[in-house]
mmCIF file of C-alpha atoms in Angstrom:
data_model
loop_
_atom_site.group_PDB
_atom_site.id
_atom_site.type_symbol
_atom_site.label_atom_id
_atom_site.label_comp_id
_atom_site.label_asym_id
_atom_site.label_seq_id
_atom_site.Cartn_x
_atom_site.Cartn_y
_atom_site.Cartn_z
ATOM 1 C CA PHE A 1 1.751 -32.271 -14.324
ATOM 2 C CA ALA A 2 3.059 -29.396 -16.425
ATOM 3 C CA GLU A 3 5.330 -31.812 -18.259
ATOM 4 C CA ALA A 4 2.307 -33.813 -19.371
ATOM 5 C CA ALA A 5 1.031 -30.744 -21.219
ATOM 6 C CA ARG A 6 4.190 -30.327 -23.249
ATOM 7 C CA GLY A 7 3.614 -28.848 -26.647
ATOM 8 C CA SER A 8 0.190 -27.520 -25.783
ATOM 9 C CA ASP A 9 -1.400 -24.471 -24.270
ATOM 10 C CA PRO A 10 -1.853 -25.462 -20.634
ATOM 11 C CA GLY A 11 -5.052 -23.394 -20.592
ATOM 12 C CA MET A 12 -7.237 -26.284 -19.372
ATOM 13 C CA LEU A 13 -4.854 -27.636 -16.741
ATOM 14 C CA ASN A 14 -6.138 -27.494 -13.167
ATOM 15 C CA LYS A 15 -9.483 -26.142 -14.340
ATOM 16 C CA PRO A 16 -12.815 -27.948 -14.098
ATOM 17 C CA ALA A 17 -13.483 -30.209 -17.052
ATOM 18 C CA PRO A 18 -16.561 -29.214 -19.053
ATOM 19 C CA ASP A 19 -19.466 -31.458 -18.070
ATOM 20 C CA PHE A 20 -21.149 -33.396 -20.857
ATOM 21 C CA GLU A 21 -23.387 -36.339 -21.603
ATOM 22 C CA LEU A 22 -22.917 -38.622 -24.610
ATOM 23 C CA PRO A 23 -24.291 -41.954 -25.808
ATOM 24 C CA ALA A 24 -21.886 -44.807 -25.153
ATOM 25 C CA THR A 25 -21.337 -48.397 -26.155
ATOM 26 C CA GLY A 26 -23.205 -51.021 -24.187
ATOM 27 C CA GLY A 27 -26.478 -49.072 -24.489
ATOM 28 C CA GLN A 28 -25.292 -46.573 -21.904
ATOM 29 C CA HIS A 29 -25.272 -42.806 -21.532
ATOM 30 C CA PHE A 30 -22.086 -41.378 -20.061
ATOM 31 C CA ARG A 31 -22.196 -38.177 -18.002
ATOM 32 C CA LEU A 32 -18.862 -36.785 -16.851
ATOM 33 C CA SER A 33 -20.216 -35.352 -13.586
ATOM 34 C CA ARG A 34 -21.290 -38.863 -12.528
ATOM 35 C CA THR A 35 -17.650 -40.010 -12.495
ATOM 36 C CA LYS A 36 -16.533 -37.663 -9.729
ATOM 37 C CA GLY A 37 -14.624 -39.307 -6.916
ATOM 38 C CA ALA A 38 -12.261 -41.269 -9.166
ATOM 39 C CA PRO A 39 -9.786 -40.280 -11.871
ATOM 40 C CA LEU A 40 -10.845 -40.590 -15.483
ATOM 41 C CA VAL A 41 -8.767 -40.954 -18.640
ATOM 42 C CA LEU A 42 -10.676 -39.258 -21.456
ATOM 43 C CA TYR A 43 -9.019 -39.826 -24.808
ATOM 44 C CA PHE A 44 -10.156 -38.334 -28.109
ATOM 45 C CA TYR A 45 -9.266 -40.140 -31.321
ATOM 46 C CA PRO A 46 -9.996 -39.361 -34.978
ATOM 47 C CA LYS A 47 -11.765 -42.445 -36.383
ATOM 48 C CA ASP A 48 -12.822 -46.011 -35.606
ATOM 49 C CA ASN A 49 -10.998 -48.818 -37.422
ATOM 50 C CA THR A 50 -7.991 -46.775 -38.512
ATOM 51 C CA PRO A 51 -4.454 -48.003 -37.781
ATOM 52 C CA GLY A 52 -3.390 -45.365 -35.214
ATOM 53 C CA CYS A 53 -6.722 -45.378 -33.401
ATOM 54 C CA THR A 54 -6.717 -49.172 -33.243
ATOM 55 C CA LEU A 55 -3.188 -49.245 -31.780
ATOM 56 C CA GLU A 56 -4.029 -46.528 -29.247
ATOM 57 C CA GLY A 57 -7.133 -48.393 -28.088
ATOM 58 C CA GLN A 58 -5.184 -51.663 -27.861
ATOM 59 C CA ASP A 59 -2.573 -49.967 -25.657
ATOM 60 C CA PHE A 60 -5.258 -48.676 -23.285
ATOM 61 C CA ARG A 61 -6.883 -52.150 -23.329
ATOM 62 C CA ARG A 62 -3.542 -53.776 -22.452
ATOM 63 C CA LEU A 63 -3.089 -51.444 -19.452
ATOM 64 C CA LYS A 64 -6.733 -51.401 -18.287
ATOM 65 C CA ASP A 65 -6.058 -53.486 -15.164
ATOM 66 C CA LYS A 66 -3.202 -51.170 -14.153
ATOM 67 C CA PHE A 67 -5.413 -48.112 -14.649
ATOM 68 C CA LYS A 68 -8.113 -49.811 -12.573
ATOM 69 C CA ALA A 69 -5.560 -50.601 -9.829
ATOM 70 C CA ALA A 70 -4.727 -46.879 -9.800
ATOM 71 C CA GLY A 71 -8.453 -46.151 -9.402
ATOM 72 C CA ALA A 72 -9.004 -44.766 -12.903
ATOM 73 C CA GLU A 73 -11.479 -45.530 -15.645
ATOM 74 C CA ILE A 74 -10.842 -45.051 -19.367
ATOM 75 C CA VAL A 75 -13.231 -43.800 -22.049
ATOM 76 C CA GLY A 76 -12.562 -43.048 -25.697
ATOM 77 C CA VAL A 77 -14.380 -40.382 -27.732
ATOM 78 C CA SER A 78 -14.734 -39.828 -31.460
ATOM 79 C CA ARG A 79 -17.382 -38.474 -33.812
ATOM 80 C CA ASP A 80 -18.279 -41.961 -35.054
ATOM 81 C CA THR A 81 -21.748 -43.372 -34.368
ATOM 82 C CA VAL A 82 -22.483 -45.700 -31.462
ATOM 83 C CA VAL A 83 -23.102 -48.487 -34.012
ATOM 84 C CA SER A 84 -19.607 -47.953 -35.451
ATOM 85 C CA HIS A 85 -18.177 -47.856 -31.920
ATOM 86 C CA GLU A 86 -19.888 -51.141 -31.006
ATOM 87 C CA ARG A 87 -18.306 -52.883 -34.009
ATOM 88 C CA PHE A 88 -14.884 -51.322 -33.314
ATOM 89 C CA LYS A 89 -15.034 -52.242 -29.616
ATOM 90 C CA GLU A 90 -16.047 -55.840 -30.354
ATOM 91 C CA LYS A 91 -13.487 -56.293 -33.155
ATOM 92 C CA CYS A 92 -10.639 -55.022 -30.936
ATOM 93 C CA GLY A 93 -11.840 -56.500 -27.638
ATOM 94 C CA PHE A 94 -11.793 -53.138 -25.868
ATOM 95 C CA ASN A 95 -12.583 -53.431 -22.155
ATOM 96 C CA PHE A 96 -13.774 -49.825 -21.787
ATOM 97 C CA GLU A 97 -16.577 -47.764 -23.292
ATOM 98 C CA LEU A 98 -16.461 -45.585 -26.394
ATOM 99 C CA LEU A 99 -18.508 -42.379 -26.526
ATOM 100 C CA SER A 100 -20.159 -40.975 -29.648
ATOM 101 C CA ASP A 101 -19.874 -37.199 -30.174
ATOM 102 C CA GLU A 102 -21.511 -36.992 -33.608
ATOM 103 C CA SER A 103 -22.273 -33.269 -33.205
ATOM 104 C CA GLY A 104 -18.686 -32.496 -32.190
ATOM 105 C CA ASP A 105 -19.880 -30.349 -29.266
ATOM 106 C CA VAL A 106 -17.780 -32.169 -26.667
ATOM 107 C CA CYS A 107 -14.771 -32.184 -28.996
ATOM 108 C CA ARG A 108 -15.119 -28.408 -29.340
ATOM 109 C CA ALA A 109 -15.512 -27.973 -25.549
ATOM 110 C CA PHE A 110 -12.140 -29.731 -25.103
ATOM 111 C CA ASP A 111 -10.691 -27.860 -28.106
ATOM 112 C CA VAL A 112 -9.669 -30.999 -29.972
ATOM 113 C CA ILE A 113 -11.220 -30.087 -33.347
ATOM 114 C CA GLN A 114 -8.387 -28.733 -35.480
ATOM 115 C CA MET A 115 -7.716 -28.011 -39.144
ATOM 116 C CA LYS A 116 -6.014 -31.009 -40.731
ATOM 117 C CA SER A 117 -4.710 -31.727 -44.187
ATOM 118 C CA MET A 118 -4.786 -34.986 -46.129
ATOM 119 C CA TYR A 119 -3.897 -35.422 -49.793
ATOM 120 C CA GLY A 120 -3.893 -31.635 -50.185
ATOM 121 C CA ARG A 121 -7.429 -31.295 -48.835
ATOM 122 C CA GLN A 122 -8.067 -29.282 -45.655
ATOM 123 C CA PHE A 123 -10.754 -30.356 -43.210
ATOM 124 C CA GLN A 124 -11.671 -30.107 -39.546
ATOM 125 C CA GLY A 125 -10.964 -33.256 -37.579
ATOM 126 C CA ILE A 126 -10.123 -34.544 -34.136
ATOM 127 C CA GLU A 127 -6.552 -33.953 -33.037
ATOM 128 C CA ARG A 128 -5.558 -37.049 -31.012
ATOM 129 C CA SER A 129 -5.668 -35.769 -27.415
ATOM 130 C CA THR A 130 -5.899 -37.214 -23.909
ATOM 131 C CA PHE A 131 -7.010 -35.685 -20.615
ATOM 132 C CA VAL A 132 -6.674 -37.008 -17.072
ATOM 133 C CA ILE A 133 -9.493 -35.681 -14.913
ATOM 134 C CA ASP A 134 -9.131 -36.091 -11.159
ATOM 135 C CA GLY A 135 -11.855 -37.220 -8.760
ATOM 136 C CA GLY A 136 -12.863 -33.610 -8.157
ATOM 137 C CA GLY A 137 -13.516 -32.985 -11.845
ATOM 138 C CA LYS A 138 -10.356 -30.973 -12.599
ATOM 139 C CA ILE A 139 -8.097 -31.577 -15.576
ATOM 140 C CA ARG A 140 -4.772 -32.644 -14.089
ATOM 141 C CA ALA A 141 -2.909 -33.587 -17.285
ATOM 142 C CA GLU A 142 -3.402 -33.152 -20.997
ATOM 143 C CA TRP A 143 -1.645 -34.289 -24.134
ATOM 144 C CA ARG A 144 -2.225 -32.788 -27.584
ATOM 145 C CA LYS A 145 -0.997 -34.031 -30.967
ATOM 146 C CA VAL A 146 -0.472 -37.435 -29.382
ATOM 147 C CA LYS A 147 1.954 -39.900 -30.899
ATOM 148 C CA VAL A 148 0.555 -43.361 -30.118
ATOM 149 C CA ALA A 149 3.801 -45.213 -29.281
ATOM 150 C CA GLY A 150 4.275 -45.198 -25.497
ATOM 151 C CA HIS A 151 1.384 -42.792 -24.896
ATOM 152 C CA ALA A 152 -0.843 -45.076 -22.786
ATOM 153 C CA ASP A 153 2.127 -45.882 -20.527
ATOM 154 C CA GLU A 154 2.811 -42.164 -20.057
ATOM 155 C CA VAL A 155 -0.845 -41.544 -19.179
ATOM 156 C CA LEU A 156 -0.736 -44.379 -16.637
ATOM 157 C CA GLU A 157 2.259 -42.761 -14.924
ATOM 158 C CA ALA A 158 0.366 -39.451 -14.722
ATOM 159 C CA VAL A 159 -2.659 -41.202 -13.201
ATOM 160 C CA LYS A 160 -0.460 -42.900 -10.600
ATOM 161 C CA ALA A 161 0.990 -39.500 -9.647
ATOM 162 C CA ILE A 162 -2.434 -38.021 -8.777
#
């Protein structure tokens, strides 16, 4: 899985994923430790209803059945509210849950909050990142600074290799 971590510090690879609990769409609360026994695709994205985040979610939606056949679930995380997530999920027909990390604590635990620049203004925001966590709770693959095109397919291949 080292190749999946290209361009990033492989510091989290093969280490236990930080446990967390967050509110989720569908009136649920998601706790990572409750997912043990099956692989999980945990993807962090900057903002609901933006072009790149919409395309990324649509790619995961398109491949959901193949992820399920490989035994994996998918969840998306951003700092948007659950209300925003519900609208985004419904508008795009996502067939997986979105988690709300308004405080940014989970984003910081996975080190996905980075300095960004837009229109000459610097701010802290989510760097598009994906983690594959195995059934034992270890991070088996990670991608940082994700480019959306082809990413979901690459993640599926990593899941199949577990």
